[in-house]
PDB file of C-alpha atoms in Angstrom:
ATOM      1  CA  MET A   7      -6.300  25.529   5.819  1.00 94.00           C
ATOM      2  CA  LYS A   8      -7.402  22.170   5.928  1.00 96.00           C
ATOM      3  CA  ILE A   9      -6.743  19.997   3.395  1.00 98.00           C
ATOM      4  CA  GLU A  10      -8.784  15.967   3.500  1.00 97.00           C
ATOM      5  CA  VAL A  11      -7.265  13.357   1.712  1.00 98.00           C
ATOM      6  CA  PHE A  12      -8.380  10.023   0.684  1.00 98.00           C
ATOM      7  CA  SER A  13      -6.235   8.081  -0.213  1.00 98.00           C
ATOM      8  CA  ASP A  14      -4.656   4.090  -0.103  1.00 98.00           C
ATOM      9  CA  VAL A  15      -1.186   3.127   0.347  1.00 98.00           C
ATOM     10  CA  ALA A  16      -1.819   0.628  -2.612  1.00 96.00           C
ATOM     11  CA  CYS A  17      -2.828   3.374  -4.779  1.00 97.00           C
ATOM     12  CA  PRO A  18       0.335   4.621  -7.004  1.00 97.00           C
ATOM     13  CA  TRP A  19      -1.758   7.755  -8.424  1.00 98.00           C
ATOM     14  CA  CYS A  20      -2.397   8.602  -4.815  1.00 99.00           C
ATOM     15  CA  PHE A  21       1.495   8.697  -4.595  1.00 99.00           C
ATOM     16  CA  VAL A  22       1.785  11.237  -7.564  1.00 99.00           C
ATOM     17  CA  GLY A  23      -1.529  13.126  -5.803  1.00 99.00           C
ATOM     18  CA  ASP A  24       0.373  13.712  -2.934  1.00 98.00           C
ATOM     19  CA  ARG A  25       3.897  15.099  -4.298  1.00 98.00           C
ATOM     20  CA  ARG A  26       1.454  17.367  -6.328  1.00 99.00           C
ATOM     21  CA  LEU A  27       0.123  18.289  -3.445  1.00 98.00           C
ATOM     22  CA  GLU A  28       3.157  18.801  -1.297  1.00 98.00           C
ATOM     23  CA  ARG A  29       4.690  21.207  -4.400  1.00 98.00           C
ATOM     24  CA  ALA A  30       2.080  23.013  -4.426  1.00 98.00           C
ATOM     25  CA  ILE A  31       1.857  23.980  -0.953  1.00 98.00           C
ATOM     26  CA  LEU A  32       5.202  24.390  -1.101  1.00 97.00           C
ATOM     27  CA  GLU A  33       4.301  27.309  -4.039  1.00 97.00           C
ATOM     28  CA  ARG A  34       1.932  28.891  -1.806  1.00 96.00           C
ATOM     29  CA  PRO A  35       4.113  29.645   1.956  1.00 94.00           C
ATOM     30  CA  GLU A  36       1.377  32.077   2.991  1.00 91.00           C
ATOM     31  CA  VAL A  37      -0.854  28.647   3.511  1.00 90.00           C
ATOM     32  CA  GLN A  38      -1.148  27.255   6.642  1.00 91.00           C
ATOM     33  CA  ALA A  39      -2.217  23.550   5.624  1.00 94.00           C
ATOM     34  CA  THR A  40      -3.053  20.426   7.608  1.00 96.00           C
ATOM     35  CA  ARG A  41      -3.894  17.549   6.108  1.00 97.00           C
ATOM     36  CA  LEU A  42      -6.225  15.261   7.374  1.00 98.00           C
ATOM     37  CA  TRP A  43      -5.448  12.080   6.163  1.00 98.00           C
ATOM     38  CA  HIS A  44      -9.063   9.558   5.764  1.00 98.00           C
ATOM     39  CA  PRO A  45      -8.514   5.581   5.090  1.00 97.00           C
ATOM     40  CA  PHE A  46      -9.597   4.320   1.776  1.00 97.00           C
ATOM     41  CA  GLN A  47      -9.311   0.811   1.147  1.00 96.00           C
ATOM     42  CA  LEU A  48      -9.470  -0.054  -3.173  1.00 94.00           C
ATOM     43  CA  GLN A  49      -9.481  -3.648  -1.997  1.00 92.00           C
ATOM     44  CA  PRO A  50     -10.576  -4.221   1.724  1.00 91.00           C
ATOM     45  CA  GLY A  51     -11.557  -7.902   1.104  1.00 88.00           C
ATOM     46  CA  MET A  52      -7.975  -8.391  -0.560  1.00 89.00           C
ATOM     47  CA  PRO A  53      -7.012 -12.105   1.155  1.00 89.00           C
ATOM     48  CA  LYS A  54      -3.505 -11.664   2.250  1.00 84.00           C
ATOM     49  CA  GLY A  55      -0.843 -13.650   0.311  1.00 84.00           C
ATOM     50  CA  THR A  56      -2.151 -12.098  -2.994  1.00 91.00           C
ATOM     51  CA  ARG A  57       0.551 -12.055  -5.564  1.00 89.00           C
ATOM     52  CA  TRP A  58       0.790  -8.776  -7.239  1.00 89.00           C
ATOM     53  CA  ALA A  59       1.275 -10.407 -10.722  1.00 87.00           C
ATOM     54  CA  THR A  60      -1.435 -12.308 -10.983  1.00 90.00           C
ATOM     55  CA  PHE A  61      -3.538  -9.237  -9.434  1.00 92.00           C
ATOM     56  CA  SER A  62      -2.187  -6.698 -11.562  1.00 92.00           C
ATOM     57  CA  GLU A  63      -2.906  -9.497 -14.571  1.00 90.00           C
ATOM     58  CA  GLN A  64      -6.500  -9.906 -13.727  1.00 91.00           C
ATOM     59  CA  LYS A  65      -7.054  -6.344 -12.619  1.00 90.00           C
ATOM     60  CA  PHE A  66      -6.087  -4.933 -16.412  1.00 91.00           C
ATOM     61  CA  GLY A  67      -7.189  -7.718 -18.439  1.00 93.00           C
ATOM     62  CA  GLY A  68      -3.887  -9.423 -19.464  1.00 91.00           C
ATOM     63  CA  VAL A  69       0.080  -8.507 -19.773  1.00 90.00           C
ATOM     64  CA  ALA A  70      -0.202  -6.151 -22.151  1.00 93.00           C
ATOM     65  CA  GLN A  71      -2.979  -3.587 -20.569  1.00 93.00           C
ATOM     66  CA  ARG A  72      -1.154  -4.011 -17.438  1.00 91.00           C
ATOM     67  CA  GLN A  73       2.065  -2.796 -18.901  1.00 93.00           C
ATOM     68  CA  ALA A  74       0.020   0.075 -21.040  1.00 94.00           C
ATOM     69  CA  ALA A  75      -1.520   1.301 -17.572  1.00 93.00           C
ATOM     70  CA  PHE A  76       2.223   0.813 -15.294  1.00 94.00           C
ATOM     71  CA  GLU A  77       3.743   2.886 -18.325  1.00 96.00           C
ATOM     72  CA  ARG A  78       1.451   5.555 -17.306  1.00 96.00           C
ATOM     73  CA  VAL A  79       2.286   6.088 -14.043  1.00 97.00           C
ATOM     74  CA  ILE A  80       5.438   5.268 -13.783  1.00 97.00           C
ATOM     75  CA  SER A  81       5.831   8.778 -16.752  1.00 97.00           C
ATOM     76  CA  ALA A  82       3.992  10.903 -14.380  1.00 98.00           C
ATOM     77  CA  GLY A  83       6.113   9.190 -10.822  1.00 98.00           C
ATOM     78  CA  SER A  84       9.224  10.150 -12.778  1.00 98.00           C
ATOM     79  CA  SER A  85       8.355  13.821 -12.863  1.00 97.00           C
ATOM     80  CA  GLU A  86       7.503  13.984  -9.421  1.00 98.00           C
ATOM     81  CA  GLY A  87      10.801  12.428  -8.601  1.00 97.00           C
ATOM     82  CA  ILE A  88       9.098   8.910  -7.514  1.00 98.00           C
ATOM     83  CA  GLN A  89      10.673   5.366  -9.166  1.00 97.00           C
ATOM     84  CA  PHE A  90       8.307   3.341  -9.493  1.00 97.00           C
ATOM     85  CA  ASP A  91       9.177  -0.475  -9.524  1.00 94.00           C
ATOM     86  CA  PHE A  92       6.418  -2.564 -10.146  1.00 93.00           C
ATOM     87  CA  GLU A  93       8.427  -5.490 -10.947  1.00 89.00           C
ATOM     88  CA  THR A  94       9.671  -6.461  -7.288  1.00 90.00           C
ATOM     89  CA  MET A  95       6.491  -5.699  -5.686  1.00 89.00           C
ATOM     90  CA  PRO A  96       5.851  -9.202  -4.184  1.00 85.00           C
ATOM     91  CA  TYR A  97       1.850  -9.219  -2.993  1.00 89.00           C
ATOM     92  CA  ALA A  98      -1.302  -7.102  -3.475  1.00 92.00           C
ATOM     93  CA  PRO A  99      -2.100  -5.810   0.125  1.00 93.00           C
ATOM     94  CA  ASN A 100      -4.551  -5.950   2.190  1.00 95.00           C
ATOM     95  CA  THR A 101      -3.910  -2.586   3.403  1.00 97.00           C
ATOM     96  CA  GLN A 102      -6.020  -1.942   6.620  1.00 97.00           C
ATOM     97  CA  ASP A 103      -2.541  -2.231   9.323  1.00 98.00           C
ATOM     98  CA  ALA A 104      -1.086   0.450   7.324  1.00 98.00           C
ATOM     99  CA  HIS A 105      -4.241   2.538   7.159  1.00 98.00           C
ATOM    100  CA  ARG A 106      -4.337   2.146  11.059  1.00 99.00           C
ATOM    101  CA  LEU A 107      -0.651   2.844  11.168  1.00 99.00           C
ATOM    102  CA  ILE A 108      -1.728   5.848   9.414  1.00 99.00           C
ATOM    103  CA  LEU A 109      -4.248   7.173  11.846  1.00 99.00           C
ATOM    104  CA  TRP A 110      -1.652   6.391  14.673  1.00 98.00           C
ATOM    105  CA  ALA A 111       0.817   8.415  13.832  1.00 99.00           C
ATOM    106  CA  GLN A 112      -1.608  11.335  12.515  1.00 99.00           C
ATOM    107  CA  GLY A 113      -2.389  11.183  16.085  1.00 98.00           C
ATOM    108  CA  GLN A 114       0.826  12.218  17.291  1.00 98.00           C
ATOM    109  CA  ASN A 115       1.196  14.717  14.269  1.00 98.00           C
ATOM    110  CA  LEU A 116       2.947  12.479  11.875  1.00 99.00           C
ATOM    111  CA  GLY A 117       0.360  11.238   9.401  1.00 98.00           C
ATOM    112  CA  THR A 118       1.651  12.823   6.207  1.00 98.00           C
ATOM    113  CA  GLN A 119       5.199  11.818   6.684  1.00 98.00           C
ATOM    114  CA  MET A 120       3.403   8.548   7.630  1.00 99.00           C
ATOM    115  CA  SER A 121       1.406   7.754   4.676  1.00 99.00           C
ATOM    116  CA  GLU A 122       4.669   9.146   2.338  1.00 98.00           C
ATOM    117  CA  ARG A 123       6.810   6.759   4.033  1.00 99.00           C
ATOM    118  CA  LEU A 124       4.321   3.940   3.394  1.00 99.00           C
ATOM    119  CA  LEU A 125       3.749   4.835  -0.594  1.00 98.00           C
ATOM    120  CA  ARG A 126       7.492   4.871  -1.100  1.00 98.00           C
ATOM    121  CA  GLY A 127       8.351   2.009   0.734  1.00 98.00           C
ATOM    122  CA  TYR A 128       5.316  -0.079  -1.002  1.00 97.00           C
ATOM    123  CA  PHE A 129       5.763   1.083  -4.743  1.00 97.00           C
ATOM    124  CA  THR A 130       9.710   1.635  -4.900  1.00 97.00           C
ATOM    125  CA  GLU A 131      11.383  -0.877  -2.156  1.00 97.00           C
ATOM    126  CA  ALA A 132       8.955  -3.718  -2.285  1.00 94.00           C
ATOM    127  CA  GLN A 133       8.287  -3.580   1.242  1.00 96.00           C
ATOM    128  CA  ASP A 134       5.514  -6.050   2.695  1.00 95.00           C
ATOM    129  CA  VAL A 135       3.284  -3.408   4.429  1.00 96.00           C
ATOM    130  CA  MET A 136       0.823  -5.927   5.901  1.00 96.00           C
ATOM    131  CA  ASP A 137       3.994  -7.405   8.233  1.00 97.00           C
ATOM    132  CA  LEU A 138       3.839  -5.538  11.604  1.00 98.00           C
ATOM    133  CA  GLU A 139       7.296  -5.492  12.271  1.00 98.00           C
ATOM    134  CA  THR A 140       7.782  -4.111   8.620  1.00 98.00           C
ATOM    135  CA  LEU A 141       5.357  -1.212   9.214  1.00 99.00           C
ATOM    136  CA  THR A 142       6.564  -0.852  12.907  1.00 99.00           C
ATOM    137  CA  GLN A 143      10.574  -0.165  11.317  1.00 99.00           C
ATOM    138  CA  LEU A 144       8.923   2.053   9.299  1.00 99.00           C
ATOM    139  CA  GLY A 145       7.187   4.114  11.463  1.00 99.00           C
ATOM    140  CA  VAL A 146       9.912   4.466  13.737  1.00 99.00           C
ATOM    141  CA  GLU A 147      11.460   6.034  10.427  1.00 99.00           C
ATOM    142  CA  VAL A 148       9.288   8.693  10.576  1.00 99.00           C
ATOM    143  CA  GLY A 149       9.487   9.032  14.337  1.00 99.00           C
ATOM    144  CA  LEU A 150       7.152   6.791  16.071  1.00 99.00           C
ATOM    145  CA  GLU A 151       7.979   4.796  19.336  1.00 99.00           C
ATOM    146  CA  ARG A 152       8.925   0.954  18.466  1.00 98.00           C
ATOM    147  CA  GLU A 153       7.947  -0.513  21.195  1.00 98.00           C
ATOM    148  CA  SER A 154       4.572   1.322  21.663  1.00 98.00           C
ATOM    149  CA  THR A 155       3.664   1.383  17.852  1.00 99.00           C
ATOM    150  CA  LEU A 156       4.512  -2.558  17.686  1.00 99.00           C
ATOM    151  CA  SER A 157       2.152  -3.294  20.516  1.00 99.00           C
ATOM    152  CA  PHE A 158      -0.487  -1.244  18.906  1.00 99.00           C
ATOM    153  CA  LEU A 159      -0.814  -2.769  15.559  1.00 99.00           C
ATOM    154  CA  LYS A 160      -0.694  -6.272  17.256  1.00 98.00           C
ATOM    155  CA  GLY A 161      -4.171  -5.053  18.725  1.00 98.00           C
ATOM    156  CA  GLU A 162      -7.153  -4.014  17.224  1.00 98.00           C
ATOM    157  CA  ASP A 163      -7.478  -0.103  18.337  1.00 98.00           C
ATOM    158  CA  LEU A 164      -8.682   2.100  15.575  1.00 98.00           C
ATOM    159  CA  ARG A 165      -9.406  -0.988  12.883  1.00 97.00           C
ATOM    160  CA  LEU A 166     -12.964   0.245  13.406  1.00 97.00           C
ATOM    161  CA  GLU A 167     -11.897   3.456  12.417  1.00 97.00           C
ATOM    162  CA  VAL A 168     -10.740   2.943   9.271  1.00 97.00           C
ATOM    163  CA  GLU A 169     -13.997   0.807   8.376  1.00 94.00           C
ATOM    164  CA  GLN A 170     -16.055   3.506   9.409  1.00 95.00           C
ATOM    165  CA  SER A 171     -14.121   6.206   7.235  1.00 94.00           C
ATOM    166  CA  GLN A 172     -15.024   3.495   4.224  1.00 90.00           C
ATOM    167  CA  SER A 173     -18.246   4.311   5.028  1.00 90.00           C
ATOM    168  CA  ARG A 174     -18.224   7.590   5.203  1.00 90.00           C
ATOM    169  CA  ALA A 175     -16.385   7.877   2.124  1.00 92.00           C
ATOM    170  CA  ALA A 176     -18.940   6.304   0.235  1.00 89.00           C
ATOM    171  CA  GLN A 177     -21.888   8.722   1.777  1.00 89.00           C
ATOM    172  CA  LEU A 178     -19.651  11.227   0.510  1.00 88.00           C
ATOM    173  CA  GLY A 179     -19.633   9.626  -3.125  1.00 90.00           C
ATOM    174  CA  VAL A 180     -15.818   8.647  -2.615  1.00 93.00           C
ATOM    175  CA  SER A 181     -15.318   6.088  -5.624  1.00 91.00           C
ATOM    176  CA  GLY A 182     -11.922   6.257  -5.772  1.00 93.00           C
ATOM    177  CA  VAL A 183      -8.648   7.475  -4.993  1.00 98.00           C
ATOM    178  CA  PRO A 184      -6.849   9.903  -4.355  1.00 98.00           C
ATOM    179  CA  PHE A 185      -9.526  12.349  -3.631  1.00 98.00           C
ATOM    180  CA  TYR A 186      -9.029  15.905  -1.921  1.00 98.00           C
ATOM    181  CA  VAL A 187     -10.855  17.890   0.068  1.00 96.00           C
ATOM    182  CA  PHE A 188     -10.510  21.692   0.686  1.00 97.00           C
ATOM    183  CA  GLY A 189     -11.464  24.020   2.797  1.00 94.00           C
ATOM    184  CA  GLY A 190     -14.480  21.597   3.687  1.00 93.00           C
ATOM    185  CA  LYS A 191     -15.885  22.929   0.174  1.00 92.00           C
ATOM    186  CA  TYR A 192     -14.005  22.272  -2.447  1.00 95.00           C
ATOM    187  CA  ALA A 193     -13.590  18.829  -3.899  1.00 96.00           C
ATOM    188  CA  LEU A 194     -10.411  17.249  -5.917  1.00 97.00           C
ATOM    189  CA  SER A 195     -10.908  13.584  -7.704  1.00 97.00           C
ATOM    190  CA  GLY A 196      -7.930  11.973  -8.887  1.00 97.00           C
ATOM    191  CA  ALA A 197      -3.749  13.410  -9.424  1.00 98.00           C
ATOM    192  CA  GLN A 198      -4.852  16.343 -10.909  1.00 98.00           C
ATOM    193  CA  PRO A 199      -1.798  18.396 -12.204  1.00 98.00           C
ATOM    194  CA  LEU A 200       0.194  20.883 -10.250  1.00 98.00           C
ATOM    195  CA  GLU A 201      -1.733  24.225 -11.798  1.00 98.00           C
ATOM    196  CA  VAL A 202      -5.515  22.351 -10.700  1.00 99.00           C
ATOM    197  CA  PHE A 203      -3.956  22.328  -7.247  1.00 98.00           C
ATOM    198  CA  LEU A 204      -2.514  25.500  -7.134  1.00 98.00           C
ATOM    199  CA  LYS A 205      -6.281  27.304  -8.286  1.00 98.00           C
ATOM    200  CA  THR A 206      -7.929  25.408  -5.784  1.00 98.00           C
ATOM    201  CA  LEU A 207      -5.271  26.465  -3.021  1.00 97.00           C
ATOM    202  CA  ASP A 208      -6.148  30.082  -4.798  1.00 97.00           C
ATOM    203  CA  LEU A 209      -9.674  30.009  -4.307  1.00 96.00           C
ATOM    204  CA  VAL A 210      -9.771  28.746  -0.408  1.00 94.00           C
ATOM    205  CA  ILE A 211      -7.099  31.504   0.368  1.00 93.00           C
ATOM    206  CA  ASP A 212      -9.268  34.213  -1.429  1.00 92.00           C
ATOM    207  CA  GLU A 213     -12.101  33.429   0.380  1.00 90.00           C
ATOM    208  CA  GLU A 214     -10.162  33.191   3.831  1.00 84.00           C
ATOM    209  CA  LYS A 215      -9.225  36.737   3.023  1.00 83.00           C
ATOM    210  CA  GLN A 216     -12.710  37.764   2.344  1.00 84.00           C
ATOM    211  CA  ASN A 217     -13.908  36.481   5.336  1.00 78.00           C
ATOM    212  CA  VAL A 218     -11.677  38.132   7.831  1.00 69.00           C
ATOM    213  CA  VAL A 219     -12.313  41.164   5.725  1.00 57.00           C
TER     214      VAL A 219
END
């Protein structure tokens, strides 16, 4: 079963949603799931050096509103084993290079591992996911080769693909992430509850069985 995932490294709900999807897949061992990652930048024009505290306060309309939003995602993350740390994050990142790295890893069957590692690094370890050396090290941790990965990141390969993915998402009507497409047919928007992911997997499983018959 192909599961297409539109996601951004700077999206905490993507982290929550991906953990829930992973749990759903584990609860359906008969599913041979292949996840295909599509870049989606929530802030494609984000200038480097933008402080996280400043950006998040402006985004949510003030300190109190920001804290309320954080508390919601912290609570959701805790139930999925994620310890969000919004206080130590230095920058609001431009995630283009991080997305390039996910696509590079996906070409080596490591896309899911790379996305998970980047989300964990950014949201729980205050890693700078704009820094090429940091990105390289995170890539090495999931199985990528250091020198070739750093050389790739210093170049321009897959930059156009990231931009094209953004355009394709807009054509499909994707305006926010996470966004999932199951079996090329069933779409889910947002970090849905586990039960919703399970029901969607079951729909595709039933259809695949009928097609075999």
